[in-house]
Amino acid sequence: MFTFGFSPKEQAKTHADEAAVRFCFLLINHSKEVFGVIRVRDILQSTFSLREIPAKFGSDGFPLLEESNPESLKVVVIGLANELTKVFGTSFAEAALERVVKQMEQSFTEEVLSASVLKIIPAGFLELRKIRTLSKEDLEREVEKKTAELRQVNEHLEEKVEGRTKELKGLLSDQERAAQLLVRRDFELTRANDRLKKLDEVKSNFISVVAHQLRTPLSGIKWTLNLLISGDLGQTSLEQKTFLLKAYESNDRMINLVNDMLGADRIESGKLRYNFQPVQLFDVVDNVLFEILPQANARSLKIVFDERPSDLPKVAADPERIRAVFQNLLDNAVKYSRPSGTILVGMRQSDPDTVLVHIKDDGIGIPKEQQKSIFTRFFRATNAVKAETDGSGLGLYIVKNIVERHSGKVWFESVEGSGVTFFFTVPIYKSDGISTPSMDSSDTVKVE
Ligand code: ADP
């Protein structure tokens, strides 16, 4: 660098500028070894643009150091020192800067270094060196400044802590209030729940009393109508007989409804007792079909067995309850079939522990959007209500409860207008009790 023709003061300044430029040059070289040329170039360019400091760059993309002022040189050091810290940590960056300063010490005096190089090194780096270069007065001033800063920080800290403590106290009291509210709600809910349980019990008793009371007169009516229809009480005209038969059918439907209500009520109150034993499902289904055949014939329906293996194992079931399952599903298949339709019934062993039953009809089917509610108590699909006004919506609810009590599953597949296939499973009877449904104290098992 040129030093001729300058006054001593100017010479010192020139030395300082030269030292700062030299320092940046060495630091850039050192960084190139660590990060590679391209990355160092990118770091410098992005630091300048981020800080919005104008700078001149050479054709190689690096800042023209000789033409930079101290402000720009500082940006160079900040960019590289920050990147070294980010990638390798503070100590590494500190050591790198220290190494370059040491290198500089060979060519520049301590005064020149402190007047230039240390001025462009960002705060937090080479602090010891910076302090060493301060005069006693500067040092005292610096200490005073730092003490004032600390005091300020301290004051703010106290204010902040006070504020946060207040906030926390507020939160705590909110929480306490919420907890009290929760306890009160919990208490109220428990009371409401108890009240509902009592109401439910009353309702359940009411239903079972009414249903039982209805059953006796309905049976009486059935008996009387039977006598009239059979002619035991004297001859009736054809027209009278037709009306009597209609009354008989309505009465029968009423009996079925009352039975459904009693069945559902028993399920809900847990009064339904199960008597699990080895059962041959063919015997059960044959018996139900025998009863249902007149209804099916009246609608010209065909009921066909499409799967009836002769070696079907016995299942562990309560014969009365499993009969109710077949009865409800076959009743529905008949009820919701179109005249001259076909109902397919089948059963087979689906795995070592299970018998799978299916009952398929080609009737009105179940609308897709209503399929999820089909096992819900009292639910009847809109197309079913239109096609058949009679129905309680309790049959499938009872079916599901019974099948599940047998540790089985019930489900269906349906396309509206094309029919429904109901499936259910029952566990195979095992003499060692494995795979047999669990039994509570009211259940008993008869072994053959
Ligand atoms: P319901 O007394 O109405 O037949 P269920 O509980 O037995 O009561 O059946 C509930 C509803 O499920 C019926 O109302 C009907 O919408 C639908 N459903 C049941 N079985 C069939 C079927 N085989 N075909 C079409 N819809 C059916």
Short mmCIF file of C-alpha atoms and ligand atoms in Angstrom, two decimals:
data_model
loop_
_atom_site.label_atom_id
_atom_site.label_comp_id
_atom_site.label_asym_id
_atom_site.label_seq_id
_atom_site.Cartn_x
_atom_site.Cartn_y
_atom_site.Cartn_z
CA MET A 1 0.00 0.00 0.00
CA PHE A 2 1.09 3.61 -0.52
CA THR A 3 2.54 5.30 2.52
CA PHE A 4 4.75 7.95 0.87
CA GLY A 5 3.70 11.56 1.01
CA PHE A 6 1.28 11.22 3.94
CA SER A 7 1.44 13.07 7.26
CA PRO A 8 2.03 10.78 10.30
CA LYS A 9 -1.70 10.98 11.18
CA GLU A 10 -2.71 10.19 7.62
CA GLN A 11 -0.10 7.44 7.54
CA ALA A 12 -1.62 5.87 10.66
CA LYS A 13 -5.10 6.04 9.10
CA THR A 14 -3.85 4.46 5.88
CA HIS A 15 -2.22 1.70 7.87
CA ALA A 16 -5.45 1.14 9.73
CA ASP A 17 -7.46 0.89 6.51
CA GLU A 18 -4.86 -1.38 5.01
CA ALA A 19 -4.93 -3.59 8.10
CA ALA A 20 -8.72 -3.87 8.00
CA VAL A 21 -8.65 -4.78 4.32
CA ARG A 22 -5.85 -7.29 4.92
CA PHE A 23 -7.76 -8.83 7.80
CA CYS A 24 -10.86 -9.30 5.66
CA PHE A 25 -8.76 -10.76 2.87
CA LEU A 26 -7.20 -13.33 5.21
CA LEU A 27 -10.54 -14.15 6.82
CA ILE A 28 -12.12 -14.72 3.41
CA ASN A 29 -9.25 -17.03 2.43
CA HIS A 30 -9.56 -18.94 5.67
CA SER A 31 -13.32 -19.28 5.15
CA LYS A 32 -12.80 -20.54 1.59
CA GLU A 33 -10.73 -23.40 3.02
CA VAL A 34 -13.56 -24.24 5.40
CA PHE A 35 -16.65 -23.72 3.21
CA GLY A 36 -15.33 -23.62 -0.37
CA VAL A 37 -15.18 -20.64 -2.71
CA ILE A 38 -18.78 -20.64 -3.94
CA ARG A 39 -20.35 -20.86 -0.54
CA VAL A 40 -18.18 -18.00 0.81
CA ARG A 41 -19.14 -15.85 -2.16
CA ASP A 42 -22.84 -16.59 -1.57
CA ILE A 43 -22.52 -15.87 2.17
CA LEU A 44 -20.97 -12.48 1.50
CA GLN A 45 -23.44 -11.49 -1.19
CA SER A 46 -26.45 -12.47 0.90
CA THR A 47 -25.09 -10.68 3.99
CA PHE A 48 -24.71 -7.47 2.01
CA SER A 49 -28.17 -7.72 0.51
CA LEU A 50 -29.78 -8.67 3.86
CA ARG A 51 -28.20 -5.69 5.60
CA GLU A 52 -28.93 -3.50 2.61
CA ILE A 53 -25.39 -2.14 2.57
CA PRO A 54 -24.24 -1.11 -0.88
CA ALA A 55 -20.95 -2.65 -1.97
CA LYS A 56 -18.88 -3.06 -5.07
CA PHE A 57 -18.25 -6.59 -6.28
CA GLY A 58 -15.51 -7.77 -8.61
CA SER A 59 -16.01 -10.04 -11.65
CA ASP A 60 -15.42 -13.07 -9.37
CA GLY A 61 -18.49 -12.08 -7.29
CA PHE A 62 -16.42 -11.11 -4.24
CA PRO A 63 -16.57 -7.60 -2.72
CA LEU A 64 -13.77 -5.27 -3.81
CA LEU A 65 -12.11 -4.92 -0.41
CA GLU A 66 -9.74 -2.09 -1.34
CA GLU A 67 -12.72 0.01 -2.36
CA SER A 68 -14.77 -0.79 0.75
CA ASN A 69 -15.25 1.52 3.71
CA PRO A 70 -15.02 0.23 7.34
CA GLU A 71 -18.80 -0.26 7.39
CA SER A 72 -18.65 -2.66 4.42
CA LEU A 73 -15.59 -4.44 5.84
CA LYS A 74 -17.54 -4.96 9.04
CA VAL A 75 -20.33 -6.61 7.02
CA VAL A 76 -17.77 -9.03 5.55
CA VAL A 77 -16.58 -10.04 9.03
CA ILE A 78 -20.13 -10.30 10.43
CA GLY A 79 -21.26 -12.53 7.56
CA LEU A 80 -18.34 -14.94 7.90
CA ALA A 81 -18.22 -14.94 11.72
CA ASN A 82 -21.98 -15.67 11.87
CA GLU A 83 -21.73 -18.53 9.39
CA LEU A 84 -18.75 -20.06 11.26
CA THR A 85 -20.77 -19.82 14.49
CA LYS A 86 -23.88 -21.28 12.92
CA VAL A 87 -22.05 -24.27 11.45
CA PHE A 88 -19.29 -25.00 13.98
CA GLY A 89 -20.21 -23.09 17.13
CA THR A 90 -19.00 -19.92 18.85
CA SER A 91 -15.64 -21.27 20.06
CA PHE A 92 -14.68 -22.33 16.55
CA ALA A 93 -15.57 -18.92 15.11
CA GLU A 94 -13.71 -17.18 17.93
CA ALA A 95 -10.60 -19.34 17.31
CA ALA A 96 -10.73 -18.62 13.57
CA LEU A 97 -10.84 -14.85 14.13
CA GLU A 98 -8.08 -15.11 16.72
CA ARG A 99 -5.89 -17.06 14.30
CA VAL A 100 -6.25 -14.40 11.60
CA VAL A 101 -5.52 -11.57 14.07
CA LYS A 102 -2.40 -13.47 15.22
CA GLN A 103 -1.28 -13.70 11.60
CA MET A 104 -1.79 -9.94 11.31
CA GLU A 105 0.36 -9.29 14.37
CA GLN A 106 3.41 -10.22 12.32
CA SER A 107 2.91 -7.22 10.02
CA PHE A 108 0.98 -4.66 12.08
CA THR A 109 1.45 -3.01 15.45
CA GLU A 110 -0.99 -3.48 18.30
CA GLU A 111 -2.17 0.15 17.96
CA VAL A 112 -2.96 -0.31 14.29
CA LEU A 113 -4.79 -3.55 14.97
CA SER A 114 -6.92 -2.06 17.73
CA ALA A 115 -7.64 1.07 15.66
CA SER A 116 -8.83 -0.91 12.67
CA VAL A 117 -9.23 -4.66 12.88
CA LEU A 118 -10.83 -4.86 16.31
CA LYS A 119 -13.27 -2.11 15.25
CA ILE A 120 -14.71 -4.25 12.48
CA ILE A 121 -15.03 -7.41 14.60
CA PRO A 122 -18.64 -7.84 15.71
CA ALA A 123 -19.63 -7.66 19.39
CA GLY A 124 -19.24 -10.92 21.24
CA PHE A 125 -16.01 -11.88 19.45
CA LEU A 126 -12.44 -11.26 20.68
CA GLU A 127 -13.89 -9.31 23.61
CA LEU A 128 -10.77 -9.90 25.73
CA ARG A 129 -8.56 -8.35 23.07
CA LYS A 130 -10.91 -5.43 22.73
CA ILE A 131 -10.83 -4.80 26.49
CA ARG A 132 -7.04 -5.06 26.56
CA THR A 133 -6.76 -2.22 24.07
CA LEU A 134 -8.96 0.13 26.09
CA SER A 135 -7.34 2.90 28.18
CA LYS A 136 -8.09 3.00 31.90
CA GLU A 137 -10.67 5.76 31.34
CA ASP A 138 -12.24 3.91 28.45
CA LEU A 139 -12.35 0.77 30.57
CA GLU A 140 -14.05 2.61 33.44
CA ARG A 141 -16.50 4.14 31.02
CA GLU A 142 -17.18 0.74 29.51
CA VAL A 143 -17.73 -0.84 32.93
CA GLU A 144 -20.06 1.99 33.88
CA LYS A 145 -21.98 1.59 30.64
CA LYS A 146 -22.30 -2.15 31.11
CA THR A 147 -23.37 -1.69 34.75
CA ALA A 148 -26.07 0.76 33.66
CA GLU A 149 -27.22 -1.65 30.99
CA LEU A 150 -27.33 -4.48 33.52
CA ARG A 151 -29.26 -2.34 35.98
CA GLN A 152 -31.78 -1.52 33.28
CA VAL A 153 -32.12 -5.15 32.29
CA ASN A 154 -32.52 -6.00 35.96
CA GLU A 155 -35.26 -3.42 36.42
CA HIS A 156 -37.10 -4.68 33.39
CA LEU A 157 -36.65 -8.19 34.64
CA GLU A 158 -38.25 -7.32 37.96
CA GLU A 159 -41.12 -5.61 36.14
CA LYS A 160 -41.51 -8.63 33.89
CA VAL A 161 -41.42 -11.08 36.78
CA GLU A 162 -44.02 -9.04 38.63
CA GLY A 163 -46.21 -8.96 35.52
CA ARG A 164 -45.88 -12.70 34.97
CA THR A 165 -46.57 -13.42 38.64
CA LYS A 166 -49.76 -11.40 38.39
CA GLU A 167 -50.75 -13.25 35.21
CA LEU A 168 -50.04 -16.60 36.83
CA LYS A 169 -52.05 -15.68 39.91
CA GLY A 170 -54.93 -14.70 37.62
CA LEU A 171 -54.64 -17.99 35.77
CA LEU A 172 -54.51 -19.92 39.00
CA SER A 173 -57.66 -18.33 40.34
CA ASP A 174 -59.37 -18.92 36.95
CA GLN A 175 -58.36 -22.54 37.19
CA GLU A 176 -59.63 -22.82 40.73
CA ARG A 177 -62.94 -21.35 39.66
CA ALA A 178 -63.09 -23.75 36.68
CA ALA A 179 -62.29 -26.69 38.97
CA GLN A 180 -65.07 -25.66 41.37
CA LEU A 181 -67.45 -25.33 38.44
CA LEU A 182 -66.45 -28.78 37.22
CA VAL A 183 -67.05 -30.33 40.62
CA ARG A 184 -70.48 -28.70 40.74
CA ARG A 185 -71.31 -29.85 37.17
CA ASP A 186 -70.11 -33.33 38.02
CA PHE A 187 -72.38 -33.38 41.05
CA GLU A 188 -75.34 -32.08 39.02
CA LEU A 189 -74.70 -34.62 36.26
CA THR A 190 -74.50 -37.47 38.75
CA ARG A 191 -77.82 -36.35 40.23
CA ALA A 192 -79.40 -36.01 36.77
CA ASN A 193 -78.06 -39.44 35.87
CA ASP A 194 -79.55 -40.96 39.01
CA ARG A 195 -82.88 -39.30 38.22
CA LEU A 196 -82.76 -40.64 34.65
CA LYS A 197 -81.94 -44.12 35.89
CA LYS A 198 -84.96 -44.00 38.21
CA LEU A 199 -87.18 -42.68 35.39
CA ASP A 200 -85.90 -45.42 33.13
CA GLU A 201 -86.73 -48.01 35.73
CA VAL A 202 -90.24 -46.56 36.09
CA LYS A 203 -90.66 -46.54 32.29
CA SER A 204 -89.39 -50.09 32.04
CA ASN A 205 -91.77 -51.27 34.77
CA PHE A 206 -94.62 -49.42 33.11
CA ILE A 207 -93.95 -51.05 29.73
CA SER A 208 -93.68 -54.52 31.18
CA VAL A 209 -96.86 -54.10 33.27
CA VAL A 210 -98.83 -52.68 30.33
CA ALA A 211 -97.50 -55.30 27.93
CA HIS A 212 -98.25 -58.14 30.33
CA GLN A 213 -101.71 -56.73 31.01
CA LEU A 214 -102.34 -56.48 27.27
CA ARG A 215 -101.19 -60.00 26.56
CA THR A 216 -103.97 -61.68 28.53
CA PRO A 217 -106.93 -59.89 26.86
CA LEU A 218 -105.24 -60.26 23.45
CA SER A 219 -104.91 -64.00 23.98
CA GLY A 220 -108.56 -64.01 25.03
CA ILE A 221 -109.57 -62.24 21.83
CA LYS A 222 -107.47 -64.67 19.79
CA TRP A 223 -109.13 -67.63 21.44
CA THR A 224 -112.65 -66.21 20.90
CA LEU A 225 -111.95 -65.32 17.26
CA ASN A 226 -110.60 -68.82 16.73
CA LEU A 227 -113.85 -70.28 18.04
CA LEU A 228 -115.90 -68.01 15.77
CA ILE A 229 -113.79 -68.76 12.66
CA SER A 230 -113.78 -72.52 13.21
CA GLY A 231 -117.60 -72.48 13.50
CA ASP A 232 -117.62 -73.87 17.04
CA LEU A 233 -119.99 -71.10 18.09
CA GLY A 234 -122.34 -71.52 15.16
CA GLN A 235 -122.12 -71.04 11.41
CA THR A 236 -120.94 -67.68 10.02
CA SER A 237 -121.46 -66.29 6.54
CA LEU A 238 -118.50 -65.98 4.15
CA GLU A 239 -118.47 -62.22 4.55
CA GLN A 240 -118.52 -62.50 8.35
CA LYS A 241 -115.67 -65.03 8.21
CA THR A 242 -113.58 -62.67 6.04
CA PHE A 243 -113.95 -59.90 8.62
CA LEU A 244 -113.24 -62.31 11.46
CA LEU A 245 -110.03 -63.43 9.72
CA LYS A 246 -108.95 -59.80 9.31
CA ALA A 247 -109.62 -59.21 13.01
CA TYR A 248 -107.64 -62.38 13.82
CA GLU A 249 -104.64 -61.14 11.78
CA SER A 250 -104.71 -57.69 13.38
CA ASN A 251 -104.91 -59.26 16.79
CA ASP A 252 -101.93 -61.45 15.95
CA ARG A 253 -99.92 -58.41 14.88
CA MET A 254 -100.82 -56.76 18.15
CA ILE A 255 -99.59 -59.83 20.05
CA ASN A 256 -96.31 -59.73 18.09
CA LEU A 257 -95.89 -56.06 18.88
CA VAL A 258 -96.48 -56.59 22.57
CA ASN A 259 -93.98 -59.49 22.50
CA ASP A 260 -91.39 -57.27 20.77
CA MET A 261 -91.89 -54.58 23.38
CA LEU A 262 -91.46 -57.07 26.18
CA GLY A 263 -88.37 -58.54 24.47
CA ALA A 264 -86.71 -55.15 24.03
CA ASP A 265 -87.57 -54.15 27.57
CA ARG A 266 -86.09 -57.36 28.95
CA ILE A 267 -82.88 -56.71 27.00
CA GLU A 268 -82.58 -53.19 28.37
CA SER A 269 -83.28 -54.13 31.94
CA GLY A 270 -80.88 -57.07 31.69
CA LYS A 271 -83.66 -59.44 32.67
CA LEU A 272 -83.18 -61.73 29.66
CA ARG A 273 -81.80 -65.05 30.88
CA TYR A 274 -79.85 -67.31 28.57
CA ASN A 275 -79.70 -71.05 28.61
CA PHE A 276 -76.78 -72.00 26.36
CA GLN A 277 -76.66 -75.55 25.05
CA PRO A 278 -75.62 -77.47 21.92
CA VAL A 279 -78.12 -76.59 19.20
CA GLN A 280 -78.50 -77.84 15.63
CA LEU A 281 -79.49 -74.70 13.70
CA PHE A 282 -81.32 -76.70 10.98
CA ASP A 283 -83.86 -77.86 13.55
CA VAL A 284 -84.48 -74.30 14.64
CA VAL A 285 -84.79 -72.84 11.14
CA ASP A 286 -87.03 -75.71 9.93
CA ASN A 287 -89.37 -75.04 12.79
CA VAL A 288 -89.54 -71.29 12.05
CA LEU A 289 -90.01 -71.93 8.32
CA PHE A 290 -92.92 -74.22 9.03
CA GLU A 291 -94.65 -71.38 10.85
CA ILE A 292 -93.81 -68.73 8.31
CA LEU A 293 -94.75 -70.73 5.21
CA PRO A 294 -98.43 -69.65 5.13
CA GLN A 295 -97.40 -65.97 5.02
CA ALA A 296 -94.84 -66.70 2.31
CA ASN A 297 -97.37 -68.70 0.27
CA ALA A 298 -99.92 -65.91 0.57
CA ARG A 299 -97.41 -63.66 -1.25
CA SER A 300 -96.26 -66.41 -3.68
CA LEU A 301 -92.73 -66.30 -2.25
CA LYS A 302 -90.28 -69.13 -2.66
CA ILE A 303 -88.02 -70.01 0.28
CA VAL A 304 -85.01 -72.03 -0.81
CA PHE A 305 -81.98 -73.46 1.03
CA ASP A 306 -78.89 -72.55 -0.98
CA GLU A 307 -76.41 -73.91 1.58
CA ARG A 308 -77.22 -76.79 3.89
CA PRO A 309 -74.17 -78.98 4.59
CA SER A 310 -75.06 -82.28 6.24
CA ASP A 311 -72.07 -82.09 8.59
CA LEU A 312 -72.89 -78.65 10.04
CA PRO A 313 -71.59 -78.66 13.64
CA LYS A 314 -73.85 -77.76 16.53
CA VAL A 315 -73.60 -74.26 17.95
CA ALA A 316 -73.59 -73.03 21.54
CA ALA A 317 -76.90 -71.20 21.75
CA ASP A 318 -80.06 -70.58 23.66
CA PRO A 319 -82.60 -72.31 21.37
CA GLU A 320 -85.47 -69.96 22.28
CA ARG A 321 -83.44 -66.82 21.63
CA ILE A 322 -81.77 -68.05 18.44
CA ARG A 323 -85.24 -69.00 17.23
CA ALA A 324 -86.28 -65.37 17.78
CA VAL A 325 -83.35 -64.28 15.59
CA PHE A 326 -84.46 -66.53 12.68
CA GLN A 327 -88.08 -65.53 13.20
CA ASN A 328 -87.36 -61.79 13.02
CA LEU A 329 -85.05 -62.04 10.00
CA LEU A 330 -87.35 -64.38 8.06
CA ASP A 331 -90.42 -62.32 9.00
CA ASN A 332 -88.69 -59.26 7.59
CA ALA A 333 -87.57 -61.09 4.44
CA VAL A 334 -91.19 -62.11 3.81
CA LYS A 335 -92.60 -58.71 4.81
CA TYR A 336 -90.24 -56.65 2.63
CA SER A 337 -90.17 -58.98 -0.43
CA ARG A 338 -92.18 -58.23 -3.53
CA PRO A 339 -94.78 -60.84 -4.52
CA SER A 340 -93.28 -63.91 -6.26
CA GLY A 341 -89.82 -63.13 -4.92
CA THR A 342 -87.27 -65.68 -3.70
CA ILE A 343 -85.75 -65.96 -0.25
CA LEU A 344 -82.49 -67.87 0.09
CA VAL A 345 -81.41 -69.35 3.41
CA GLY A 346 -78.02 -70.89 4.04
CA MET A 347 -75.57 -71.80 6.74
CA ARG A 348 -72.05 -73.18 6.81
CA GLN A 349 -68.99 -73.46 8.99
CA SER A 350 -66.96 -70.34 8.17
CA ASP A 351 -63.96 -71.09 10.40
CA PRO A 352 -63.02 -73.68 13.06
CA ASP A 353 -65.05 -71.83 15.69
CA THR A 354 -67.98 -70.32 13.83
CA VAL A 355 -71.14 -71.06 11.89
CA LEU A 356 -72.21 -68.35 9.45
CA VAL A 357 -75.90 -67.94 8.54
CA HIS A 358 -77.32 -65.86 5.70
CA ILE A 359 -80.86 -64.93 4.75
CA LYS A 360 -81.17 -63.23 1.39
CA ASP A 361 -84.22 -61.65 -0.21
CA ASP A 362 -84.78 -59.74 -3.46
CA GLY A 363 -87.20 -57.24 -1.99
CA ILE A 364 -87.26 -53.48 -1.48
CA GLY A 365 -83.77 -53.26 0.10
CA ILE A 366 -82.56 -50.55 2.49
CA PRO A 367 -81.69 -46.98 1.38
CA LYS A 368 -77.95 -46.38 1.67
CA GLU A 369 -78.20 -43.25 3.84
CA GLN A 370 -80.40 -45.07 6.38
CA GLN A 371 -78.35 -48.25 6.64
CA LYS A 372 -76.32 -47.03 9.63
CA SER A 373 -79.46 -46.73 11.79
CA ILE A 374 -81.00 -50.07 10.94
CA PHE A 375 -80.22 -51.81 14.26
CA THR A 376 -81.39 -48.82 16.31
CA ARG A 377 -84.48 -49.25 18.47
CA PHE A 378 -87.74 -48.15 16.76
CA PHE A 379 -85.94 -47.25 13.52
CA ARG A 380 -87.81 -48.01 10.31
CA ALA A 381 -86.52 -47.00 6.87
CA THR A 382 -88.73 -44.69 4.81
CA ASN A 383 -89.26 -47.25 2.02
CA ALA A 384 -90.27 -49.86 4.63
CA VAL A 385 -92.85 -47.54 6.20
CA LYS A 386 -94.34 -46.97 2.73
CA ALA A 387 -94.34 -50.64 1.74
CA GLU A 388 -95.57 -52.10 5.02
CA THR A 389 -97.29 -49.94 7.59
CA ASP A 390 -97.03 -52.57 10.32
CA GLY A 391 -93.77 -52.77 12.18
CA SER A 392 -92.25 -51.74 15.48
CA GLY A 393 -88.62 -51.17 14.52
CA LEU A 394 -87.68 -53.42 17.44
CA GLY A 395 -86.99 -56.72 15.64
CA LEU A 396 -83.43 -56.00 14.47
CA TYR A 397 -82.56 -54.34 17.78
CA ILE A 398 -83.55 -57.60 19.51
CA VAL A 399 -81.66 -59.67 16.89
CA LYS A 400 -78.44 -57.71 17.40
CA ASN A 401 -78.64 -58.02 21.17
CA ILE A 402 -79.27 -61.75 21.06
CA VAL A 403 -76.54 -62.46 18.50
CA GLU A 404 -74.00 -60.39 20.43
CA ARG A 405 -74.98 -62.10 23.66
CA HIS A 406 -74.00 -65.31 21.86
CA SER A 407 -70.59 -63.68 21.13
CA GLY A 408 -71.60 -63.53 17.46
CA LYS A 409 -71.91 -60.71 14.95
CA VAL A 410 -74.75 -59.57 12.73
CA TRP A 411 -74.53 -57.40 9.61
CA PHE A 412 -76.12 -56.96 6.19
CA GLU A 413 -75.48 -55.98 2.60
CA SER A 414 -78.12 -54.18 0.62
CA VAL A 415 -78.86 -52.16 -2.48
CA GLU A 416 -82.13 -50.28 -2.34
CA GLY A 417 -84.63 -51.89 -4.70
CA SER A 418 -82.62 -55.12 -5.08
CA GLY A 419 -82.98 -56.77 -1.68
CA VAL A 420 -81.01 -57.42 1.48
CA THR A 421 -78.72 -60.19 2.70
CA PHE A 422 -78.48 -60.50 6.45
CA PHE A 423 -75.57 -62.44 7.94
CA PHE A 424 -74.98 -63.58 11.48
CA THR A 425 -72.46 -65.80 13.23
CA VAL A 426 -72.83 -68.17 16.16
CA PRO A 427 -69.93 -69.92 17.91
CA ILE A 428 -69.62 -73.66 17.43
CA TYR A 429 -70.32 -75.69 20.55
CA LYS A 430 -67.14 -77.12 22.11
CA SER A 431 -67.42 -79.67 24.86
CA ASP A 432 -64.39 -78.14 26.60
CA GLY A 433 -66.26 -74.84 26.79
CA ILE A 434 -63.79 -72.96 24.57
CA SER A 435 -65.56 -70.72 22.07
CA THR A 436 -68.78 -71.00 24.10
CA PRO A 437 -70.32 -67.63 25.00
CA SER A 438 -69.46 -66.26 28.43
CA MET A 439 -72.21 -66.81 30.96
CA ASP A 440 -73.28 -64.73 33.91
CA SER A 441 -74.70 -66.19 37.08
CA SER A 442 -78.20 -66.40 35.64
CA ASP A 443 -77.09 -68.52 32.68
CA THR A 444 -76.95 -72.27 32.74
CA VAL A 445 -75.57 -74.84 30.33
CA LYS A 446 -76.97 -78.24 29.52
CA VAL A 447 -74.42 -80.67 28.11
CA GLU A 448 -75.61 -83.57 26.03
P1 ADP B 1 -89.84 -53.69 11.59
O1 ADP B 1 -90.84 -54.08 12.59
O2 ADP B 1 -90.03 -52.32 11.06
O3 ADP B 1 -89.65 -54.70 10.54
P2 ADP B 1 -87.16 -54.36 12.38
O4 ADP B 1 -86.38 -53.90 13.56
O5 ADP B 1 -87.33 -55.80 12.17
O6 ADP B 1 -88.51 -53.58 12.45
O7 ADP B 1 -86.44 -53.75 11.13
C1 ADP B 1 -86.05 -52.38 11.14
C2 ADP B 1 -86.05 -51.82 9.74
O8 ADP B 1 -85.03 -52.45 8.97
C3 ADP B 1 -87.31 -52.08 8.96
O9 ADP B 1 -88.31 -51.16 9.29
C4 ADP B 1 -86.81 -51.92 7.55
O10 ADP B 1 -86.68 -50.55 7.24
C5 ADP B 1 -85.43 -52.51 7.60
N1 ADP B 1 -85.42 -53.93 7.20
C6 ADP B 1 -85.23 -55.00 7.97
N2 ADP B 1 -85.22 -56.12 7.25
C7 ADP B 1 -85.40 -55.76 5.96
C8 ADP B 1 -85.48 -56.46 4.71
N3 ADP B 1 -85.39 -57.78 4.66
N4 ADP B 1 -85.66 -55.74 3.59
C9 ADP B 1 -85.76 -54.39 3.64
N5 ADP B 1 -85.69 -53.66 4.78
C10 ADP B 1 -85.51 -54.34 5.92
#
